Short mmCIF file of C-alpha atoms and ligand atoms in Angstrom, two decimals:
data_model
loop_
_atom_site.label_atom_id
_atom_site.label_comp_id
_atom_site.label_asym_id
_atom_site.label_seq_id
_atom_site.Cartn_x
_atom_site.Cartn_y
_atom_site.Cartn_z
CA MET Z 25 2.55 10.86 -28.90
CA ALA Z 26 3.30 13.74 -26.73
CA GLU Z 27 5.40 16.45 -27.68
CA THR Z 28 8.54 16.47 -25.80
CA GLN Z 29 8.97 18.48 -22.72
CA THR Z 30 12.00 18.86 -20.12
CA ILE Z 31 10.66 17.35 -16.76
CA GLY Z 32 12.09 17.74 -13.48
CA ILE Z 33 11.26 15.74 -10.44
CA PHE Z 34 11.69 16.37 -6.92
CA GLY Z 35 12.11 13.10 -5.02
CA ALA Z 36 13.87 10.26 -6.08
CA GLY Z 37 11.40 7.91 -3.93
CA TRP Z 38 8.95 5.32 -5.28
CA VAL Z 39 6.67 7.84 -6.83
CA GLY Z 40 9.18 9.85 -7.89
CA LEU Z 41 11.01 6.99 -10.02
CA VAL Z 42 7.86 5.51 -11.50
CA THR Z 43 6.43 9.10 -12.63
CA GLY Z 44 10.32 9.79 -14.08
CA GLY Z 45 10.49 6.28 -15.65
CA CYS Z 46 6.71 6.30 -17.03
CA LEU Z 47 7.23 9.95 -18.81
CA ALA Z 48 10.91 9.01 -20.02
CA GLU Z 49 8.96 6.17 -21.72
CA LEU Z 50 6.47 8.77 -22.94
CA GLY Z 51 9.20 10.36 -24.88
CA HIS Z 52 10.07 13.21 -22.29
CA ASP Z 53 13.65 14.24 -21.07
CA VAL Z 54 13.67 13.45 -17.31
CA ILE Z 55 15.84 14.69 -14.76
CA VAL Z 56 15.44 13.38 -10.76
CA ARG Z 57 16.64 15.47 -8.07
CA ASP Z 58 16.97 13.74 -4.76
CA VAL Z 59 18.68 14.93 -1.43
CA VAL Z 60 20.57 11.29 -0.49
CA PRO Z 61 23.90 11.03 -2.12
CA GLU Z 62 23.93 7.41 -1.84
CA ARG Z 63 20.32 7.16 -3.21
CA ILE Z 64 21.79 9.09 -6.61
CA ASP Z 65 24.95 7.29 -6.63
CA ALA Z 66 23.14 4.05 -6.93
CA LEU Z 67 20.66 4.89 -9.62
CA GLN Z 68 23.56 6.34 -11.68
CA GLY Z 69 24.75 3.05 -11.16
CA GLY Z 70 21.61 1.41 -12.40
CA GLU Z 71 20.41 0.38 -9.01
CA LEU Z 72 16.66 0.77 -7.87
CA PRO Z 73 16.48 1.25 -4.00
CA PHE Z 74 13.12 -0.83 -3.78
CA HIS Z 75 11.34 -3.65 -5.81
CA GLU Z 76 8.68 -2.51 -8.00
CA PRO Z 77 7.92 -4.89 -11.05
CA ASP Z 78 8.86 -3.60 -14.66
CA LEU Z 79 10.32 -0.17 -13.32
CA PRO Z 80 13.95 -1.41 -13.61
CA GLU Z 81 13.60 -2.38 -17.08
CA MET Z 82 12.00 0.85 -17.80
CA LEU Z 83 14.70 3.06 -16.14
CA ALA Z 84 17.21 1.01 -18.20
CA ARG Z 85 15.32 1.24 -21.60
CA ASN Z 86 15.37 4.66 -21.26
CA ARG Z 87 18.81 5.73 -19.94
CA GLY Z 88 19.46 8.10 -22.22
CA ARG Z 89 16.42 10.38 -21.55
CA ILE Z 90 16.48 10.30 -17.63
CA GLY Z 91 19.08 11.57 -15.55
CA TYR Z 92 19.61 11.61 -11.98
CA THR Z 93 21.33 14.71 -9.71
CA LEU Z 94 21.86 16.01 -6.25
CA ALA Z 95 21.78 19.90 -7.70
CA ALA Z 96 18.20 21.46 -7.77
CA GLU Z 97 19.66 23.92 -10.17
CA ASP Z 98 19.95 20.92 -12.69
CA LEU Z 99 16.10 21.21 -12.99
CA VAL Z 100 16.35 24.99 -14.50
CA GLU Z 101 15.51 24.11 -17.80
CA ALA Z 102 12.57 21.92 -17.00
CA GLU Z 103 9.51 23.24 -18.40
CA THR Z 104 7.20 21.13 -15.47
CA ILE Z 105 8.85 19.93 -12.40
CA PHE Z 106 6.70 17.11 -10.30
CA ILE Z 107 6.84 17.12 -6.43
CA CYS Z 108 7.39 13.55 -5.69
CA VAL Z 109 8.29 13.80 -1.91
CA GLN Z 110 7.11 11.92 1.14
CA THR Z 111 4.48 13.38 3.25
CA PRO Z 112 4.47 11.42 6.49
CA PRO Z 113 1.67 12.05 9.25
CA THR Z 114 2.87 14.22 12.28
CA TYR Z 115 2.15 13.62 15.85
CA SER Z 116 -1.34 15.22 15.26
CA GLY Z 117 -2.05 13.30 12.11
CA ASP Z 118 -1.80 16.06 9.64
CA ALA Z 119 0.51 15.63 6.62
CA ASP Z 120 4.11 16.59 7.29
CA LEU Z 121 4.60 18.92 4.35
CA SER Z 122 8.39 19.87 5.64
CA TYR Z 123 9.75 17.91 2.08
CA VAL Z 124 7.49 19.79 0.08
CA TRP Z 125 8.58 23.47 1.71
CA SER Z 126 12.25 22.14 1.32
CA ALA Z 127 11.27 21.58 -2.43
CA LEU Z 128 10.34 25.06 -2.97
CA ASP Z 129 13.23 26.44 -1.03
CA ASP Z 130 15.24 24.69 -3.57
CA LEU Z 131 13.30 25.60 -6.63
CA PRO Z 132 15.86 27.00 -9.40
CA ARG Z 133 14.87 30.66 -10.44
CA THR Z 134 14.45 31.18 -14.18
CA GLU Z 135 12.63 33.88 -16.36
CA ARG Z 136 10.69 31.62 -18.42
CA ARG Z 137 7.49 30.11 -16.96
CA GLN Z 138 7.85 26.85 -15.31
CA ILE Z 139 5.08 24.64 -13.95
CA LEU Z 140 4.91 22.65 -10.23
CA ALA Z 141 3.01 19.63 -10.67
CA MET Z 142 1.99 18.19 -7.14
CA LYS Z 143 1.95 14.43 -7.25
CA SER Z 144 2.64 13.81 -3.57
CA THR Z 145 -0.51 13.20 -1.62
CA VAL Z 146 -1.33 16.65 0.18
CA PRO Z 147 -4.47 17.99 2.37
CA VAL Z 148 -7.02 19.79 0.37
CA GLY Z 149 -5.66 23.44 0.71
CA THR Z 150 -2.05 22.46 0.09
CA GLY Z 151 -2.04 24.14 -3.97
CA GLU Z 152 -3.49 27.72 -2.23
CA LYS Z 153 -0.64 27.38 0.25
CA VAL Z 154 2.30 26.52 -2.31
CA ARG Z 155 0.95 29.49 -4.38
CA ALA Z 156 1.13 31.74 -1.48
CA ALA Z 157 4.81 30.34 -0.81
CA LEU Z 158 5.77 30.75 -4.35
CA GLU Z 159 4.40 34.42 -4.63
CA ALA Z 160 6.36 35.42 -1.33
CA ARG Z 161 9.54 33.53 -2.86
CA GLY Z 162 9.23 35.76 -5.89
CA HIS Z 163 8.25 33.06 -8.46
CA GLU Z 164 5.98 34.77 -10.15
CA ASN Z 165 6.60 32.75 -13.12
CA VAL Z 166 5.56 29.33 -11.64
CA GLY Z 167 2.22 27.93 -12.24
CA TYR Z 168 0.75 25.13 -9.84
CA VAL Z 169 -0.97 22.15 -10.74
CA SER Z 170 -2.57 19.37 -8.68
CA ASN Z 171 -1.85 16.26 -10.55
CA PRO Z 172 -2.45 13.12 -7.87
CA GLU Z 173 -0.97 9.68 -8.72
CA PHE Z 174 -3.48 6.57 -8.12
CA LEU Z 175 -0.30 3.83 -8.32
CA ALA Z 176 -0.62 0.76 -6.42
CA GLU Z 177 2.95 -0.93 -5.52
CA GLY Z 178 3.42 -3.80 -7.28
CA HIS Z 179 2.13 -2.92 -10.78
CA ALA Z 180 2.81 0.99 -10.45
CA VAL Z 181 4.16 0.91 -13.82
CA ARG Z 182 0.96 -0.45 -15.30
CA ASP Z 183 -1.40 1.63 -13.69
CA PHE Z 184 0.65 4.75 -14.84
CA MET Z 185 0.63 3.81 -18.42
CA ASN Z 186 -2.85 2.63 -18.24
CA PRO Z 187 -4.55 4.62 -15.37
CA ASP Z 188 -8.59 4.89 -15.34
CA ARG Z 189 -8.15 8.73 -15.36
CA ILE Z 190 -5.94 11.37 -15.30
CA VAL Z 191 -6.68 14.00 -12.59
CA ILE Z 192 -5.31 17.80 -13.15
CA GLY Z 193 -6.41 20.51 -10.95
CA ALA Z 194 -5.02 23.86 -12.09
CA PHE Z 195 -5.49 27.76 -10.95
CA HIS Z 196 -5.07 28.78 -14.87
CA ASP Z 197 -6.52 26.58 -17.46
CA GLU Z 198 -3.20 26.86 -19.55
CA ASP Z 199 -0.87 25.22 -16.81
CA GLY Z 200 -3.35 22.34 -16.56
CA ALA Z 201 -3.45 22.08 -20.38
CA ALA Z 202 0.49 21.95 -20.26
CA VAL Z 203 0.43 19.16 -17.94
CA GLU Z 204 -2.27 17.25 -19.69
CA ALA Z 205 -0.13 17.27 -22.91
CA LEU Z 206 2.41 15.30 -21.09
CA TYR Z 207 0.08 12.20 -20.72
CA ALA Z 208 -0.57 12.60 -24.92
CA GLY Z 209 -0.78 8.88 -26.15
CA ILE Z 210 -2.52 7.71 -22.99
CA ASP Z 211 -6.19 7.63 -24.07
CA VAL Z 212 -8.26 8.00 -21.00
CA PRO Z 213 -10.71 10.53 -19.44
CA VAL Z 214 -9.36 13.73 -18.14
CA VAL Z 215 -10.68 15.46 -15.09
CA ASN Z 216 -9.93 19.10 -15.51
CA THR Z 217 -10.92 20.64 -12.22
CA ASP Z 218 -9.63 23.10 -9.75
CA VAL Z 219 -7.01 22.39 -7.46
CA ALA Z 220 -8.80 21.95 -4.29
CA SER Z 221 -11.08 19.48 -5.76
CA ALA Z 222 -8.39 17.34 -7.50
CA GLU Z 223 -6.49 17.18 -4.10
CA MET Z 224 -9.83 15.91 -2.75
CA ILE Z 225 -10.36 13.29 -5.38
CA LYS Z 226 -7.21 11.21 -4.34
CA LEU Z 227 -8.04 11.58 -0.74
CA ALA Z 228 -11.79 10.46 -1.14
CA ALA Z 229 -10.79 7.75 -3.84
CA ASN Z 230 -8.40 5.95 -1.13
CA ALA Z 231 -10.93 6.44 1.60
CA PHE Z 232 -13.49 4.88 -0.53
CA LEU Z 233 -11.26 1.91 -1.44
CA MET Z 234 -10.51 1.48 2.29
CA THR Z 235 -14.08 1.86 3.17
CA ARG Z 236 -14.93 -1.15 0.45
CA ILE Z 237 -12.37 -3.15 2.85
CA SER Z 238 -13.51 -2.39 6.03
CA PHE Z 239 -16.84 -3.12 4.90
CA ILE Z 240 -16.36 -6.51 3.86
CA ASN Z 241 -14.64 -7.18 6.58
CA GLU Z 242 -17.38 -6.46 8.71
CA ILE Z 243 -19.55 -8.41 6.63
CA ALA Z 244 -16.80 -11.29 6.95
CA ASN Z 245 -17.68 -10.91 10.80
CA VAL Z 246 -21.29 -11.23 10.66
CA CYS Z 247 -20.56 -14.15 8.27
CA GLU Z 248 -18.82 -15.95 11.10
CA ALA Z 249 -21.62 -15.33 13.43
CA VAL Z 250 -24.38 -16.54 11.11
CA GLY Z 251 -22.59 -19.40 9.04
CA ALA Z 252 -22.59 -17.64 5.83
CA ASP Z 253 -19.29 -17.22 3.41
CA VAL Z 254 -17.70 -14.01 2.61
CA VAL Z 255 -16.28 -15.02 -0.37
CA GLU Z 256 -19.64 -16.17 -1.78
CA VAL Z 257 -21.39 -13.03 -0.62
CA ALA Z 258 -18.40 -10.93 -2.23
CA ARG Z 259 -18.97 -12.85 -5.48
CA GLY Z 260 -22.94 -12.08 -5.46
CA VAL Z 261 -22.48 -8.49 -4.48
CA GLY Z 262 -19.86 -7.35 -6.88
CA LEU Z 263 -21.74 -8.72 -9.87
CA ASP Z 264 -24.22 -5.73 -9.18
CA HIS Z 265 -22.78 -3.08 -11.65
CA ARG Z 266 -23.39 -0.12 -9.62
CA LEU Z 267 -21.00 -1.79 -6.98
CA GLY Z 268 -18.72 -3.86 -9.03
CA PRO Z 269 -15.89 -6.39 -7.92
CA HIS Z 270 -13.00 -4.66 -6.66
CA PHE Z 271 -11.84 -4.16 -2.99
CA LEU Z 272 -14.29 -6.79 -1.49
CA ARG Z 273 -11.62 -9.16 -0.56
CA ALA Z 274 -12.10 -9.96 2.98
CA GLY Z 275 -9.22 -10.62 5.42
CA ILE Z 276 -7.00 -8.90 8.33
CA GLY Z 277 -7.09 -5.67 7.36
CA TYR Z 278 -5.35 -3.16 5.31
CA GLY Z 279 -1.75 -1.85 5.59
CA GLY Z 280 0.69 -0.17 3.31
CA SER Z 281 2.32 3.16 2.64
CA CYS Z 282 -0.67 5.01 1.74
CA PHE Z 283 -4.05 3.90 3.20
CA PRO Z 284 -3.32 4.14 6.76
CA LYS Z 285 -1.48 7.62 6.34
CA ASP Z 286 -3.91 8.86 3.76
CA SER Z 287 -7.00 7.97 5.79
CA LEU Z 288 -5.70 9.54 8.95
CA ALA Z 289 -4.93 12.64 7.04
CA LEU Z 290 -8.40 13.07 5.83
CA LYS Z 291 -9.48 12.31 9.16
CA GLN Z 292 -7.78 15.12 10.43
CA LEU Z 293 -8.17 17.49 7.75
CA ALA Z 294 -12.24 17.06 8.60
CA SER Z 295 -11.43 17.56 12.27
CA ASN Z 296 -9.31 20.42 11.72
CA SER Z 297 -12.31 22.21 9.76
CA GLY Z 298 -14.45 21.10 12.77
CA TYR Z 299 -16.21 17.93 11.11
CA HIS Z 300 -16.08 14.67 12.62
CA PHE Z 301 -15.68 12.32 9.72
CA GLN Z 302 -17.88 9.46 11.66
CA LEU Z 303 -17.48 6.91 8.76
CA LEU Z 304 -13.92 7.18 8.21
CA ALA Z 305 -13.11 6.95 11.86
CA ALA Z 306 -15.48 3.48 11.95
CA VAL Z 307 -13.41 2.67 8.70
CA ILE Z 308 -10.20 2.95 10.59
CA GLU Z 309 -11.17 1.29 13.52
CA VAL Z 310 -12.60 -1.48 12.02
CA ASN Z 311 -9.09 -2.10 10.37
CA GLU Z 312 -7.05 -2.27 13.70
CA LEU Z 313 -9.71 -4.49 15.16
CA GLN Z 314 -9.73 -6.93 12.12
CA LYS Z 315 -6.09 -7.65 12.74
CA ARG Z 316 -6.27 -8.53 16.10
CA ARG Z 317 -9.16 -11.17 15.65
CA VAL Z 318 -6.55 -13.46 14.21
CA ILE Z 319 -5.39 -13.51 18.17
CA GLN Z 320 -8.97 -14.67 19.00
CA LYS Z 321 -9.18 -17.39 16.36
CA LEU Z 322 -5.57 -18.72 17.56
CA GLN Z 323 -6.85 -18.41 21.46
CA LYS Z 324 -10.11 -20.51 20.36
CA HIS Z 325 -8.30 -23.28 19.13
CA LEU Z 326 -5.05 -23.25 21.15
CA GLY Z 327 -6.04 -21.52 24.40
CA LYS Z 328 -3.48 -19.86 26.27
CA LEU Z 329 -0.96 -18.46 23.67
CA ARG Z 330 1.91 -18.66 25.93
CA GLY Z 331 4.65 -20.83 24.94
CA LYS Z 332 2.94 -21.75 21.71
CA LYS Z 333 4.88 -21.78 18.42
CA VAL Z 334 2.83 -19.60 15.95
CA ALA Z 335 4.18 -19.51 12.30
CA LEU Z 336 3.79 -16.08 10.46
CA LEU Z 337 3.51 -16.77 6.79
CA GLY Z 338 4.20 -13.73 4.69
CA LEU Z 339 5.12 -10.21 6.43
CA ALA Z 340 4.80 -7.64 3.53
CA PHE Z 341 1.42 -5.72 3.53
CA LYS Z 342 0.49 -7.14 0.22
CA ALA Z 343 1.86 -9.76 -2.23
CA GLY Z 344 4.45 -8.33 -4.80
CA THR Z 345 6.55 -6.30 -2.64
CA ASP Z 346 9.26 -6.12 0.22
CA ASP Z 347 6.86 -3.38 1.98
CA MET Z 348 6.37 -3.41 5.55
CA ARG Z 349 4.99 -0.08 6.38
CA GLU Z 350 1.88 -0.49 8.59
CA ALA Z 351 1.64 -4.44 7.76
CA PRO Z 352 -0.80 -6.51 9.83
CA SER Z 353 2.21 -8.69 10.29
CA LEU Z 354 3.90 -6.19 12.61
CA VAL Z 355 0.70 -5.49 15.08
CA LEU Z 356 0.30 -9.60 14.73
CA ALA Z 357 3.73 -10.32 15.89
CA SER Z 358 3.56 -8.08 18.83
CA ARG Z 359 0.48 -9.15 19.98
CA LEU Z 360 1.74 -12.49 19.78
CA LEU Z 361 4.87 -11.90 21.44
CA ALA Z 362 2.92 -9.91 24.28
CA GLU Z 363 0.66 -13.14 24.57
CA GLY Z 364 4.07 -14.98 25.32
CA ALA Z 365 3.86 -17.01 21.90
CA GLU Z 366 6.87 -17.83 19.98
CA VAL Z 367 6.67 -16.23 16.81
CA ARG Z 368 8.61 -17.75 13.61
CA ALA Z 369 8.22 -15.52 10.63
CA TRP Z 370 8.69 -16.02 7.00
CA ASP Z 371 8.34 -13.91 4.02
CA PRO Z 372 9.85 -14.20 0.28
CA VAL Z 373 11.06 -10.89 0.37
CA ALA Z 374 10.09 -8.74 2.96
CA ARG Z 375 13.06 -8.38 5.57
CA PRO Z 376 11.60 -6.99 8.72
CA GLY Z 377 15.12 -6.68 10.85
CA GLU Z 378 14.38 -4.61 13.96
CA LEU Z 379 10.72 -4.08 13.01
CA MET Z 380 9.91 -7.51 14.25
CA LYS Z 381 12.36 -7.82 17.30
CA GLY Z 382 11.66 -10.66 19.32
CA ALA Z 383 10.56 -13.35 16.24
CA VAL Z 384 12.70 -15.78 15.23
CA LEU Z 385 13.18 -14.89 11.14
CA CYS Z 386 12.95 -18.27 9.08
CA ASP Z 387 14.34 -18.87 5.58
CA SER Z 388 11.65 -21.22 4.64
CA VAL Z 389 7.89 -21.92 4.97
CA SER Z 390 9.09 -25.48 6.16
CA GLU Z 391 11.51 -24.02 8.68
CA ALA Z 392 8.81 -21.59 9.89
CA VAL Z 393 6.14 -24.39 10.48
CA THR Z 394 8.39 -26.76 11.84
CA ASP Z 395 6.67 -27.86 15.42
CA ALA Z 396 4.41 -24.75 15.25
CA ASP Z 397 0.84 -25.20 16.67
CA ALA Z 398 -0.29 -22.70 13.99
CA ALA Z 399 0.35 -20.98 10.74
CA VAL Z 400 -1.33 -17.92 9.96
CA ILE Z 401 -1.29 -17.20 6.47
CA VAL Z 402 -0.70 -13.40 6.68
CA THR Z 403 0.06 -12.04 3.37
CA GLU Z 404 -1.39 -13.94 -0.10
CA TRP Z 405 1.94 -15.11 -1.64
CA GLU Z 406 1.20 -17.51 -4.55
CA GLU Z 407 3.76 -20.08 -2.89
CA LEU Z 408 1.41 -20.41 0.27
CA ARG Z 409 -1.17 -21.84 -2.13
CA GLU Z 410 0.44 -24.92 -1.77
CA LEU Z 411 0.55 -24.77 2.40
CA ALA Z 412 -1.82 -27.72 3.01
CA SER Z 413 0.61 -30.50 1.76
CA PRO Z 414 1.54 -33.94 3.86
CA GLU Z 415 5.14 -32.37 4.54
CA VAL Z 416 3.36 -29.30 6.54
CA ARG Z 417 1.03 -31.28 8.10
CA GLU Z 418 3.70 -34.00 9.45
CA ALA Z 419 6.02 -30.99 10.15
CA MET Z 420 3.60 -28.92 12.32
CA ALA Z 421 2.92 -30.02 16.02
CA ARG Z 422 -0.84 -29.12 15.75
CA PRO Z 423 -2.06 -28.76 12.00
CA LEU Z 424 -3.99 -25.84 12.43
CA ILE Z 425 -4.23 -23.03 9.66
CA ILE Z 426 -5.74 -19.22 10.12
CA ASP Z 427 -5.71 -18.19 6.57
CA GLY Z 428 -5.94 -14.48 6.80
CA ARG Z 429 -6.30 -13.96 3.35
CA ASN Z 430 -8.97 -16.67 2.38
CA LEU Z 431 -6.02 -17.89 0.19
CA LEU Z 432 -7.04 -21.69 0.31
CA ASP Z 433 -10.04 -23.83 -0.22
CA PRO Z 434 -11.50 -24.52 3.30
CA GLU Z 435 -12.95 -28.30 2.19
CA GLU Z 436 -9.75 -29.19 0.59
CA THR Z 437 -7.54 -28.20 3.61
CA ARG Z 438 -9.65 -29.67 5.84
CA ALA Z 439 -9.90 -32.85 3.79
CA ALA Z 440 -5.90 -32.59 3.61
CA GLY Z 441 -5.95 -32.87 7.53
CA PHE Z 442 -5.90 -29.57 8.91
CA ALA Z 443 -7.93 -27.78 11.21
CA TYR Z 444 -8.91 -24.69 9.18
CA GLU Z 445 -10.30 -20.88 9.48
CA GLY Z 446 -10.45 -18.40 7.15
CA ILE Z 447 -11.94 -15.10 7.24
CA GLY Z 448 -15.71 -14.76 7.17
CA ARG Z 449 -16.11 -18.15 6.08
CA PRO Z 450 -18.08 -21.20 7.61
CA THR Z 451 -16.26 -23.17 10.23
CA SER Z 452 -16.28 -26.53 10.43
CA PRO Z 453 -17.64 -28.55 13.35
CA PHE Z 454 -14.19 -30.17 13.47
CA ALA Z 455 -12.41 -26.73 13.89
CA ALA Z 456 -14.59 -25.38 16.36
CA LEU Z 457 -14.04 -27.98 19.07
CA PRO Z 458 -11.58 -26.90 21.65
CA GLU Z 459 -10.26 -30.49 22.26
CA THR Z 460 -10.30 -32.15 19.22
CA PRO Z 461 -8.18 -35.21 19.25
CA GLU Z 462 -6.64 -34.55 15.95
CA LEU Z 463 -5.35 -31.08 17.48
CA GLU Z 464 -3.45 -32.70 20.34
CA PRO Z 465 0.31 -32.07 19.92
CA ARG Z 466 2.12 -34.54 17.90
CA ILE Z 467 4.45 -37.01 19.88
CA PRO Z 468 7.87 -36.53 18.67
CA GLN Z 469 9.01 -40.18 17.07
C1 LIG C 27 -3.11 1.92 -2.77
C2 LIG C 27 -4.22 2.37 -3.67
O1 LIG C 27 -4.88 1.30 -4.30
C3 LIG C 27 -3.52 3.27 -4.70
O2 LIG C 27 -4.33 4.04 -5.64
C4 LIG C 27 -2.98 4.57 -3.80
O3 LIG C 27 -2.21 5.59 -4.84
C5 LIG C 27 -2.21 4.10 -2.67
O4 LIG C 27 -2.43 3.05 -1.94
P1 LIG C 27 -1.39 0.20 -2.29
O5 LIG C 27 -1.17 0.80 -0.79
O6 LIG C 27 -0.02 -0.20 -3.24
O7 LIG C 27 -2.24 0.96 -3.18
O8 LIG C 27 -2.02 -1.46 -2.18
P2 LIG C 27 -3.53 -1.71 -2.46
O9 LIG C 27 -3.28 -2.97 -3.67
O10 LIG C 27 -4.45 -0.82 -3.02
O11 LIG C 27 -3.75 -2.53 -1.12
C6 LIG C 27 -3.77 -1.85 0.18
C7 LIG C 27 -3.92 -3.01 1.24
O12 LIG C 27 -5.44 -3.18 1.28
C8 LIG C 27 -3.37 -4.02 1.32
O13 LIG C 27 -2.83 -4.24 2.62
C9 LIG C 27 -4.20 -5.23 0.68
O14 LIG C 27 -4.04 -6.64 1.60
C10 LIG C 27 -5.71 -4.37 1.36
N1 LIG C 27 -6.92 -5.14 0.67
C11 LIG C 27 -7.11 -4.77 -0.79
C12 LIG C 27 -7.55 -5.66 1.04
O15 LIG C 27 -7.60 -6.35 2.37
N2 LIG C 27 -8.78 -6.24 0.22
C13 LIG C 27 -9.33 -5.75 -0.85
O16 LIG C 27 -10.15 -5.96 -1.60
C14 LIG C 27 -8.05 -4.78 -1.67
#
């Protein structure tokens, strides 16, 4: 069990609340500070501003140990203060650190030693800059530690409580040890290192995961050209213990709040130092092209897309979240609309609003597919596993499914009377024929 510390958190966003909730669960007293009054009001009233499994229950369970405030002064008693603010990309592709600097401006003053622990993803070198900024502001008693998060949306609580490792980069060993002590009770390897290396571990881990995705997506594209099945290939490759099975799911590319932003930030970080990070540049480009390949698959079956009705099934960047940041669905919708297609969009939780202007938002899968010339699986929602049903086949104008997540079984789907194409899967001769009679528009009864 960890010795109880008083923890302050700057930023009541997703990282801040997961961190705060989990540290309270570990027995610490936590106070979370944000600058948005409505957010603090909502949290004090027990409402969470986003969808994250297990977090509402965890925050409710630890209500007595976690408070929310607008006043930075309320963090004066904290022994460790985590910075969990957003670091969005600027026009130059660098990470925008303005929220980090505002947090420093608001840091309460105390005679006691405090530790500032950085959870936000920041460029390598930020720790040095923060240290200088702390000195310039006269915070001689404040130590600095880089303690990056590796949380994935949809299972962030599990990731925090059962991590693969804890990374701690410190200028002074005793500061690193104080942050490590917070995690007592979580039995995993701790990487104690310097600040710059800790910052780089986070960026490199994300970049490597993205590299695996773009790699398997390129293998999928070659599989399509030569008649191999990427699902089988990934299975065989992933069993090599040196490679492992994770992040080898081919699809329509990665999205989300981290990967696109962090890859750009790392590429820019390298460029700013005069280095062209070729591999990462290719990973990013492959991901952009991958989303657009769906359009070519649709054109292969439907010819010109002008006037065609296309159902986009799943809008969130992955299943289990309502997050649409950098979701492939956004690129697909705007490309389809630009081609003159009618877009009918459905998601069980994501609500795109203005982001998907021009698309018709549907309340159910059946509404989205009615009279559609094609259905595209964009997000791997469980309910879409049942898509190849007689009802859907009957409702569609043409029974064509483009499976952007390889969610369905190709043989079963074709046997159910659909033309089917996944990503990197052998295409049946039936699906390849441009004028297949079965694909003629259904004549309304
Ligand atoms: C990711 C990292 O996993 C996490 O460690 C980091 O802190 C933040 O970024 P997240 O964005 O929540 O987390 O989602 P993740 O589950 O990693 O998926 C990212 C994207 O990659 C999704 O769009 C997903 O669909 C895609 N993906 C993932 C694939 O296309 N194929 C895969 O094999 C795995």
